[in-house]
Amino acid sequence: MEKSERLWLGFLVLVFLVFNAITLSPLVPWQSWMVWNQPALDREVRAEFADYVVTLSPEAQAIRVGEYVQFVATSSDVTYGFGIFRQDGRMILQMQVLPGHQNRILWRFDEPGVYDVRSTEYSGPRHPETFLDDAIVVTG
Amino acid sequence: MAQIGWLEKWTLRFAVVGLVFLAMSGFEGTLMRTQQAAPQVLEPMENLLANVRAGGDELTPTHLYYGMLTVHPIVGIYGFAYMAIMGAFYYLVPKLVGKPIKHPKLIPVNFFLQAGGVFLAWATGFFGVFNSLYTLYWPLPVYYDRVPLVASVVFIIAMAVVMINILLFGFNLFSTVLSKSNPHAISFGQFLASAFGINRLRRRLGRPAPADGPEYEDLPVFIVAVGRGSIDTAINAFVILSAGVLILVYGIAALLGRPLNPASIDPLLYKNWFWWGLDMVADGNVLMYTAGTWYLLVPLLVGRKLFGESVVRTVILFDLLVSMGVWSHHLLADTTQPGILQLISGQFITFGEMFTMGLTIFAILMTIWLARPVKMTAPLLFVLGSIFGFAAGGSAGLIQANIGLNVVLHNTQWVVNPHAHVLLMVGLGNLLFGVVYALLPMLTKLEARSRTLIKVHFWCWTVGTMIMTTAMGTAGSQGMLRRMLYFGGEYHGYMVVAVIGALVAAAGFVAFLANLVYTLGLPNILSLVLPQAWVEKRWGKAPASAS
């Protein structure tokens, strides 16, 4: 291996280390509870998908800022996606919802607001219908 | 055009039909972007299609969209890319190993099965509205109230034909390399030992390599890369075939009135198996075939030995481990997937591709740099464009293959545009165009006639694609999902820019076709795929024929 190749390989190793260190660190906010800590749950919200319809348990309307909320999503037919979106369409989080599995994701909302829920995975030609307006309410 | 040989003619046929599939795929892609910009604008076309489609009046704009979305990548990858690769490799491999193709009768068989299989698969989406998307996530393909049963069965049969054909192609390539038609015949075991550097490894460990085997450095690096990529190709075809058989069993049972229970198959297990095989295309054979083609073309174009060939051979070996282990980056949003798999396979091993492609690109750029001054020929221009595409698209892929960032990027337009479409259109597309420009004089003794059209082709294709993918990727970063048809005009501005970008890229493609016609003559091109008598009758000119 020539010197120039060694230098280039060293640069690639540096990129690997820096990029992974930053993205695994709490600089990406949700990594603090997804990777580094296992905080106690404050609330559990259940989401059920069936025939292009998503239904949330009532706890979704009473979330408080800073709480650790576990979303548990199930499907009784095909694969869906559970995605939470701001009112302007920007995504907060998402996970796949596989039938026959309890699909869980932990989240902490940092600001109050009203959020929509949309399926993020294709489930058939009526896929765009799997949408729940003002599904989640987070208060200060 | 000079009289051309039998093999050259088949190579050109593969290329011409591959380009037709690229045009079809691009046309569908533009229709889908148009539909995103203005969902009602395709209504007249839908009404027309409703007359010939199964389901007719009950179909909605989403059926059209998802039918196209299902077959768009099939046509682009298994139609355009595979046809072009088959044609090029059938010409190049025998030249480089100094042996004829072992089973020449398989060449036309490969041509017709690939073209026919892809066309049939396309028809099941476009006319049959088969819509479970190319990912075929279980159990959607067997939920027959959502996907049409007959179209599902036909689609799976068509894809099975394509996969079996790919296995036949791989078999023919390996048979050719290993054939005993000259004094340098080698066995399959010797080939693998040579291709993967086993003998070199043995020597390093102080154990002598077998005296009768070929030395590692004996095989051209292009052949080593093709052999290495073909392993991924075979695994990909086998895994997709196995998933297809499963879906077919459910389909036939439903047709016989004895439906099976979809819950018998675990969707997570299925998804792991399916992505392990499917990802062999993206992270195995595409990268290896691309690297191999760079290794072959660039030294020829600049007249200098490949820089760092020893490292390159090690990279090819290392990439086998990488491509076998990266599939979990497609399951980072599956919270039921074990976290350790997501981190190791999905994130860390995926970064292995940065090392393999990074070292490959470095070797290619150093080869060009050390060969200065070099003439910027058409193939070299497109090779440089392809390097840019793989670097840009690969970087976008590393960003999304991250357990933290994937939370907000998974299934958004970011995944398919700054990553997949940049890789496939700017990276692979430019490379295959470069191969066409490089092979054209070898096959026909003719150079592409218009330098201006070459430049228009390159810049429109590359810049247009980057405009399209940047607009779509920006919309993705704003939350636009990749599998969602929006009816409320949510991302209208981005989609209009994306359509403009797509049209600019299409203009580049048209310039390429115009240059081909200008160089070869339309009758000569048509005579490759249409009956010669018909072409002669229509144009009154005897086209070139096989010698």
XYZ file of C-alpha atoms in Angstrom, chain B:
547
model
C -21.854 0.944 -40.601
C -19.322 -1.840 -41.173
C -20.390 -5.477 -41.257
C -20.474 -6.592 -37.665
C -20.132 -10.005 -36.070
C -22.751 -12.187 -34.407
C -21.676 -11.391 -30.848
C -21.349 -7.671 -31.574
C -24.860 -7.634 -32.971
C -26.271 -9.269 -29.843
C -24.370 -6.789 -27.685
C -25.992 -3.941 -29.609
C -29.404 -5.592 -29.304
C -29.061 -5.784 -25.524
C -28.053 -2.103 -25.493
C -30.916 -0.928 -27.721
C -33.599 -2.795 -25.761
C -32.000 -1.650 -22.491
C -32.348 1.934 -23.667
C -35.992 1.347 -24.554
C -36.553 0.156 -20.975
C -34.736 3.231 -19.659
C -37.075 5.416 -21.699
C -40.101 3.537 -20.317
C -38.849 3.840 -16.754
C -38.091 7.536 -17.189
C -41.499 8.159 -18.764
C -43.236 6.496 -15.807
C -41.092 8.403 -13.329
C -42.034 11.691 -14.970
C -45.718 10.730 -14.965
C -45.534 10.014 -11.228
C -43.856 13.337 -10.495
C -46.466 15.077 -12.608
C -49.160 13.294 -10.614
C -47.554 14.526 -7.379
C -47.482 18.101 -8.736
C -51.073 18.002 -9.969
C -52.951 14.772 -9.059
C -55.835 15.348 -11.501
C -53.745 16.132 -14.537
C -53.497 12.502 -15.650
C -57.268 11.946 -15.586
C -57.652 11.770 -19.387
C -54.943 9.111 -19.530
C -56.553 7.204 -16.670
C -59.926 7.261 -18.423
C -58.305 5.904 -21.553
C -56.479 3.178 -19.658
C -59.625 2.210 -17.735
C -60.961 0.747 -20.991
C -58.219 -1.881 -21.127
C -57.485 -2.407 -17.462
C -58.795 -5.079 -15.160
C -61.096 -3.367 -12.679
C -61.990 -0.584 -15.127
C -64.342 1.966 -13.596
C -63.470 1.162 -9.980
C -59.877 2.287 -10.400
C -58.724 5.528 -8.798
C -55.689 7.778 -9.412
C -53.898 5.904 -6.627
C -54.161 2.631 -8.567
C -52.388 4.231 -11.519
C -49.743 5.766 -9.251
C -48.965 2.645 -7.231
C -49.103 0.364 -10.264
C -46.428 2.538 -11.891
C -44.474 2.835 -8.646
C -44.345 -0.970 -8.410
C -42.866 -1.590 -11.847
C -40.826 1.609 -12.316
C -37.746 0.222 -10.496
C -38.182 -3.236 -12.059
C -38.012 -1.730 -15.545
C -35.118 0.573 -14.634
C -32.940 -2.039 -12.931
C -33.840 -5.396 -14.486
C -34.693 -3.841 -17.847
C -32.168 -1.085 -18.497
C -29.254 -1.889 -16.178
C -29.253 -5.679 -16.485
C -29.784 -5.662 -20.273
C -26.901 -3.220 -20.699
C -24.658 -5.222 -18.365
C -25.488 -8.525 -20.063
C -24.687 -7.102 -23.492
C -21.438 -5.480 -22.361
C -20.195 -8.467 -20.354
C -20.997 -10.957 -23.113
C -18.717 -8.895 -25.344
C -15.962 -8.030 -22.864
C -15.493 -11.213 -20.823
C -14.512 -13.484 -23.744
C -12.135 -10.817 -25.030
C -10.389 -10.487 -21.689
C -10.082 -14.186 -20.883
C -9.241 -15.101 -24.487
C -11.990 -17.725 -24.778
C -15.304 -17.796 -26.654
C -18.582 -17.732 -24.731
C -19.058 -21.264 -23.461
C -22.768 -21.507 -24.296
C -23.438 -19.056 -27.151
C -27.008 -20.302 -27.606
C -27.783 -18.937 -24.165
C -27.139 -15.366 -25.362
C -30.356 -15.015 -27.397
C -32.174 -17.008 -24.713
C -30.969 -14.488 -22.112
C -32.024 -11.625 -24.378
C -35.576 -12.805 -24.951
C -36.215 -14.046 -21.399
C -34.953 -10.807 -19.844
C -36.796 -8.523 -22.246
C -39.967 -10.640 -22.153
C -39.950 -11.100 -18.370
C -39.425 -7.416 -17.649
C -42.050 -6.376 -20.189
C -44.599 -8.788 -18.702
C -43.843 -7.533 -15.180
C -44.285 -3.955 -16.401
C -47.617 -4.827 -18.006
C -48.956 -6.316 -14.745
C -48.359 -2.964 -13.057
C -49.342 -0.586 -15.823
C -52.347 -2.493 -17.141
C -53.024 -5.066 -14.412
C -52.541 -2.518 -11.571
C -50.492 -4.963 -9.517
C -49.469 -2.593 -6.764
C -47.681 -4.191 -3.837
C -44.484 -2.245 -4.701
C -41.133 -3.866 -5.447
C -40.454 -4.494 -1.751
C -43.326 -7.033 -1.590
C -43.612 -6.605 2.194
C -45.387 -9.577 3.673
C -48.340 -10.086 3.741
C -49.469 -7.342 1.315
C -48.729 -9.334 -1.891
C -51.160 -12.048 -0.738
C -53.919 -9.701 0.509
C -56.104 -10.021 -2.532
C -58.593 -7.363 -1.510
C -55.698 -4.890 -1.995
C -53.697 -6.379 -4.853
C -55.343 -8.084 -7.851
C -54.937 -11.858 -7.645
C -54.356 -12.689 -11.314
C -51.955 -9.773 -11.845
C -50.078 -10.839 -8.702
C -49.593 -14.386 -10.024
C -48.526 -13.131 -13.464
C -46.116 -10.598 -11.918
C -44.460 -13.299 -9.830
C -44.144 -15.616 -12.838
C -42.615 -12.767 -14.865
C -40.105 -11.974 -12.121
C -39.305 -15.685 -11.743
C -38.450 -15.760 -15.456
C -36.164 -12.751 -14.951
C -34.441 -14.283 -11.921
C -33.921 -17.685 -13.569
C -32.556 -15.851 -16.590
C -30.083 -13.965 -14.415
C -28.922 -17.265 -12.920
C -28.433 -18.609 -16.472
C -26.438 -15.498 -17.375
C -24.201 -15.932 -14.328
C -23.783 -19.625 -15.165
C -22.716 -18.756 -18.711
C -20.201 -16.161 -17.524
C -18.629 -18.534 -14.993
C -18.641 -21.367 -17.546
C -16.797 -19.143 -19.991
C -14.135 -18.060 -17.522
C -13.660 -21.647 -16.337
C -13.934 -23.392 -19.722
C -11.100 -25.651 -20.835
C -10.928 -24.209 -24.317
C -7.340 -23.041 -23.969
C -4.203 -24.144 -22.114
C -4.944 -21.811 -19.215
C -8.080 -23.634 -18.109
C -8.842 -23.411 -14.394
C -11.314 -25.113 -12.111
C -14.090 -23.365 -10.192
C -12.183 -23.829 -6.940
C -9.016 -22.403 -8.475
C -10.972 -19.457 -9.819
C -12.449 -18.674 -6.423
C -9.050 -19.077 -4.757
C -7.552 -16.708 -7.275
C -10.431 -14.223 -7.330
C -10.532 -13.918 -3.576
C -6.785 -13.949 -3.010
C -6.824 -17.211 -1.030
C -3.423 -18.202 -2.387
C -1.943 -14.847 -1.430
C -3.438 -15.202 2.019
C -1.942 -18.681 2.364
C 1.489 -17.352 1.458
C 1.165 -14.573 4.008
C 0.318 -17.170 6.642
C 3.451 -19.075 5.665
C 1.598 -21.887 3.904
C 2.536 -22.571 0.265
C -0.166 -22.147 -2.348
C -0.892 -25.089 -4.687
C 1.651 -25.043 -7.512
C -0.854 -25.842 -10.259
C -3.340 -23.062 -9.453
C -3.344 -19.693 -11.187
C -1.628 -16.851 -9.429
C -3.870 -14.204 -7.921
C -2.484 -11.559 -10.238
C -3.084 -13.720 -13.337
C -6.764 -12.901 -13.673
C -7.637 -9.435 -15.030
C -9.045 -7.323 -12.223
C -12.193 -6.750 -14.283
C -12.810 -10.514 -14.363
C -12.200 -10.753 -10.622
C -14.766 -7.989 -10.025
C -17.296 -9.545 -12.410
C -16.854 -12.918 -10.717
C -17.235 -11.327 -7.308
C -20.317 -9.309 -8.351
C -21.859 -12.364 -9.983
C -21.910 -14.140 -6.608
C -24.150 -11.347 -5.311
C -26.180 -11.510 -8.502
C -26.820 -15.221 -8.009
C -27.738 -14.804 -4.325
C -30.069 -11.945 -5.200
C -31.809 -13.993 -7.892
C -32.134 -17.040 -5.620
C -33.601 -15.104 -2.668
C -36.063 -13.114 -4.779
C -37.035 -16.338 -6.506
C -37.717 -18.020 -3.158
C -39.932 -15.119 -2.037
C -41.699 -15.314 -5.384
C -42.367 -19.035 -4.968
C -43.921 -18.342 -1.562
C -46.220 -15.661 -3.000
C -47.031 -17.889 -5.957
C -48.081 -20.754 -3.660
C -50.489 -18.403 -1.872
C -51.751 -17.086 -5.213
C -52.407 -20.516 -6.699
C -54.124 -21.635 -3.497
C -56.394 -18.580 -3.688
C -57.121 -19.254 -7.363
C -58.145 -22.804 -6.422
C -60.480 -21.461 -3.749
C -58.348 -22.727 -0.856
C -56.715 -19.558 0.521
C -53.803 -19.976 2.929
C -53.350 -18.014 6.127
C -50.869 -15.102 5.666
C -50.183 -15.091 9.415
C -48.319 -18.378 9.017
C -45.302 -16.401 7.823
C -43.555 -13.999 10.190
C -43.254 -10.636 8.397
C -40.038 -9.720 10.230
C -38.289 -12.951 9.278
C -39.524 -12.589 5.706
C -38.314 -8.973 5.592
C -34.833 -9.958 6.780
C -34.567 -12.730 4.203
C -35.974 -10.576 1.406
C -33.732 -7.557 2.100
C -30.660 -9.744 2.573
C -31.146 -10.951 -0.990
C -32.517 -7.774 -2.554
C -29.725 -5.670 -1.155
C -27.210 -7.809 -3.027
C -28.207 -5.803 -6.107
C -27.609 -2.402 -4.594
C -24.668 -3.080 -2.339
C -23.091 -6.021 -4.094
C -23.285 -6.488 -7.805
C -23.940 -2.860 -8.802
C -20.924 -1.646 -6.847
C -18.709 -4.523 -7.944
C -19.741 -4.469 -11.601
C -19.251 -0.700 -11.540
C -15.850 -0.940 -9.904
C -14.821 -3.659 -12.365
C -15.901 -1.542 -15.321
C -13.960 1.454 -13.979
C -10.895 -0.803 -13.512
C -11.186 -1.913 -17.126
C -12.132 1.327 -18.845
C -9.999 3.947 -17.139
C -6.564 2.361 -17.780
C -7.604 1.832 -21.414
C -8.816 5.426 -21.769
C -5.815 7.128 -20.184
C -3.134 4.643 -21.289
C -1.767 3.895 -17.831
C -1.721 0.840 -15.566
C -4.334 0.868 -12.811
C -3.005 2.575 -9.691
C -2.904 0.442 -6.550
C -4.074 -2.788 -8.173
C -3.068 -4.874 -5.187
C -5.244 -2.777 -2.857
C -8.077 -2.902 -5.363
C -8.027 -6.724 -5.349
C -8.171 -6.732 -1.561
C -11.073 -4.287 -1.690
C -12.977 -6.671 -3.965
C -12.471 -9.455 -1.444
C -13.436 -7.244 1.514
C -16.601 -6.080 -0.244
C -17.948 -9.629 -0.203
C -18.108 -9.466 3.587
C -19.660 -6.010 3.428
C -22.402 -6.852 0.937
C -23.353 -9.968 2.912
C -23.774 -7.977 6.098
C -25.449 -4.660 5.343
C -29.105 -5.613 4.856
C -30.283 -4.325 8.238
C -29.984 -0.713 7.091
C -33.343 -1.344 5.439
C -34.804 -2.380 8.802
C -33.690 0.540 10.962
C -37.315 1.670 11.333
C -38.370 -1.828 12.433
C -38.216 -1.536 16.190
C -38.792 -5.282 16.476
C -35.462 -5.927 14.732
C -32.734 -6.667 17.326
C -30.906 -3.429 18.154
C -27.492 -5.024 17.882
C -28.243 -6.045 14.275
C -29.389 -2.523 13.475
C -26.199 -1.028 14.887
C -23.658 -3.551 13.573
C -25.203 -4.569 10.257
C -27.367 -1.518 9.564
C -24.915 1.200 10.513
C -21.323 0.046 11.009
C -21.010 -2.587 8.266
C -22.848 -0.290 5.882
C -20.016 2.166 6.452
C -17.760 -0.559 5.034
C -19.033 0.584 1.654
C -17.461 3.960 2.245
C -14.116 2.164 2.536
C -14.588 -0.113 -0.473
C -15.978 2.574 -2.763
C -13.689 5.227 -1.285
C -10.574 3.180 -2.049
C -11.927 2.230 -5.467
C -12.637 5.834 -6.417
C -9.236 6.878 -5.081
C -7.497 4.273 -7.264
C -9.415 5.437 -10.343
C -8.802 9.153 -9.752
C -5.103 8.541 -9.034
C -4.820 6.525 -12.249
C -6.234 9.469 -14.200
C -4.139 12.007 -12.284
C -0.867 10.153 -12.858
C -1.652 9.747 -16.559
C -1.876 13.511 -17.202
C -2.243 15.005 -19.712
C -5.305 12.998 -20.695
C -7.752 13.626 -23.508
C -11.284 14.192 -22.237
C -12.998 11.620 -24.425
C -16.718 10.899 -24.177
C -16.256 7.683 -22.148
C -13.890 9.417 -19.728
C -16.318 12.308 -19.236
C -19.095 9.872 -18.384
C -16.835 7.806 -16.120
C -16.036 10.966 -14.150
C -19.765 11.721 -13.987
C -20.420 8.220 -12.672
C -17.757 8.647 -9.975
C -19.489 11.857 -8.883
C -22.832 10.026 -8.810
C -21.570 7.159 -6.681
C -19.776 9.520 -4.299
C -22.813 11.801 -3.865
C -25.433 9.045 -3.765
C -23.302 6.873 -1.505
C -22.801 9.734 0.968
C -26.560 10.327 1.123
C -26.985 6.605 1.782
C -24.588 6.677 4.719
C -26.544 9.554 6.265
C -29.809 7.613 6.219
C -28.187 4.293 7.243
C -27.877 5.593 10.763
C -30.000 4.506 13.692
C -30.392 8.122 14.834
C -31.009 9.956 11.566
C -33.142 7.192 10.076
C -35.913 8.107 12.534
C -36.682 11.187 10.414
C -35.403 9.987 7.022
C -36.777 6.465 6.612
C -39.289 6.120 3.764
C -39.017 9.797 2.867
C -38.134 11.119 -0.570
C -34.591 11.538 0.758
C -34.029 7.787 0.479
C -35.029 7.404 -3.140
C -33.710 10.663 -4.546
C -30.415 11.988 -3.118
C -29.504 8.345 -2.491
C -31.095 5.872 -4.920
C -31.755 8.036 -7.984
C -28.393 9.810 -7.788
C -26.662 6.432 -7.521
C -28.668 4.861 -10.312
C -29.038 7.758 -12.753
C -25.879 9.796 -12.243
C -23.692 6.926 -11.030
C -24.774 3.782 -12.861
C -26.510 5.597 -15.738
C -23.463 7.678 -16.634
C -21.258 4.609 -16.378
C -23.423 2.611 -18.768
C -23.570 5.548 -21.194
C -19.767 5.712 -20.973
C -19.574 2.000 -21.778
C -21.799 2.527 -24.836
C -19.550 5.368 -26.061
C -16.460 3.203 -25.429
C -17.827 0.032 -27.061
C -19.400 1.749 -30.060
C -16.115 2.030 -32.038
C -15.103 -1.515 -31.039
C -18.417 -2.943 -32.217
C -19.098 -0.844 -35.313
C -15.797 0.926 -36.187
C -17.693 4.190 -35.798
C -17.197 7.007 -33.264
C -20.182 8.994 -31.977
C -20.426 11.698 -34.625
C -21.500 14.815 -32.738
C -19.292 16.127 -29.917
C -21.923 18.773 -29.190
C -24.642 16.169 -28.666
C -22.303 14.242 -26.338
C -21.875 17.339 -24.176
C -25.607 18.102 -24.240
C -26.244 14.479 -23.260
C -23.828 14.549 -20.336
C -24.683 17.928 -18.855
C -28.447 17.729 -19.302
C -28.583 14.198 -17.899
C -26.364 14.948 -14.896
C -27.610 18.442 -14.042
C -31.262 17.562 -14.733
C -31.054 14.528 -12.457
C -29.389 16.568 -9.717
C -32.126 19.240 -9.956
C -34.819 16.578 -9.739
C -33.247 14.668 -6.862
C -32.351 17.794 -4.892
C -35.935 19.068 -5.116
C -37.360 15.686 -4.117
C -34.752 15.216 -1.382
C -35.479 18.647 0.078
C -39.181 17.771 0.109
C -38.201 14.532 1.880
C -36.334 16.458 4.555
C -39.584 18.436 5.020
C -41.468 15.195 5.657
C -42.580 14.156 2.174
C -42.948 10.365 2.149
C -41.700 8.331 -0.769
C -44.759 6.116 -1.088
C -47.457 8.717 -0.545
C -49.584 10.346 -3.229
C -50.473 13.787 -1.878
C -53.743 15.349 -2.992
C -53.595 18.642 -1.103
C -50.733 20.269 -3.002
C -48.479 19.918 0.063
C -45.206 19.805 -1.849
C -46.351 21.380 -5.097
C -43.384 23.772 -5.546
C -40.801 21.019 -5.015
C -42.620 18.725 -7.425
C -42.749 21.353 -10.175
C -38.971 21.824 -9.877
C -38.540 18.027 -9.883
C -40.582 17.690 -13.085
C -38.455 20.420 -14.717
C -35.299 18.555 -13.665
C -36.687 15.293 -15.042
C -37.453 16.978 -18.373
C -33.923 18.408 -18.568
C -32.531 14.896 -17.958
C -34.898 13.553 -20.613
C -33.538 16.162 -23.055
C -30.062 14.753 -22.416
C -31.304 11.243 -23.141
C -32.936 12.416 -26.377
C -29.613 14.037 -27.404
C -27.945 10.653 -26.815
C -30.506 8.816 -28.948
C -30.203 11.466 -31.671
C -26.433 11.022 -31.704
C -26.797 7.242 -31.975
C -29.186 7.604 -34.912
C -26.895 10.229 -36.484
C -23.914 7.870 -36.096
C -25.382 4.476 -36.959
C -28.397 5.398 -39.076
C -31.960 4.547 -38.075
C -32.264 1.504 -40.405
C -29.170 -0.063 -38.875
C -30.520 0.425 -35.359
C -33.980 -0.855 -36.237
C -32.532 -3.877 -38.012
C -31.110 -4.985 -34.657
C -34.541 -5.552 -33.171
C -36.968 -5.643 -36.101
C -37.184 -8.061 -39.053
C -34.526 -7.067 -41.581
C -36.869 -7.544 -44.549
C -39.354 -5.077 -43.063
C -36.637 -2.495 -42.443
C -35.232 -2.885 -45.970
C -38.706 -2.550 -47.473
C -39.423 0.587 -45.477
C -36.047 2.330 -45.979
C -34.881 0.693 -49.183
C -31.419 0.165 -47.838
C -29.592 -3.007 -46.803
C -28.510 -2.589 -43.196
C -25.396 -4.181 -41.822
C -25.822 -7.843 -40.984
C -24.020 -10.483 -39.050
C -21.017 -11.914 -40.758
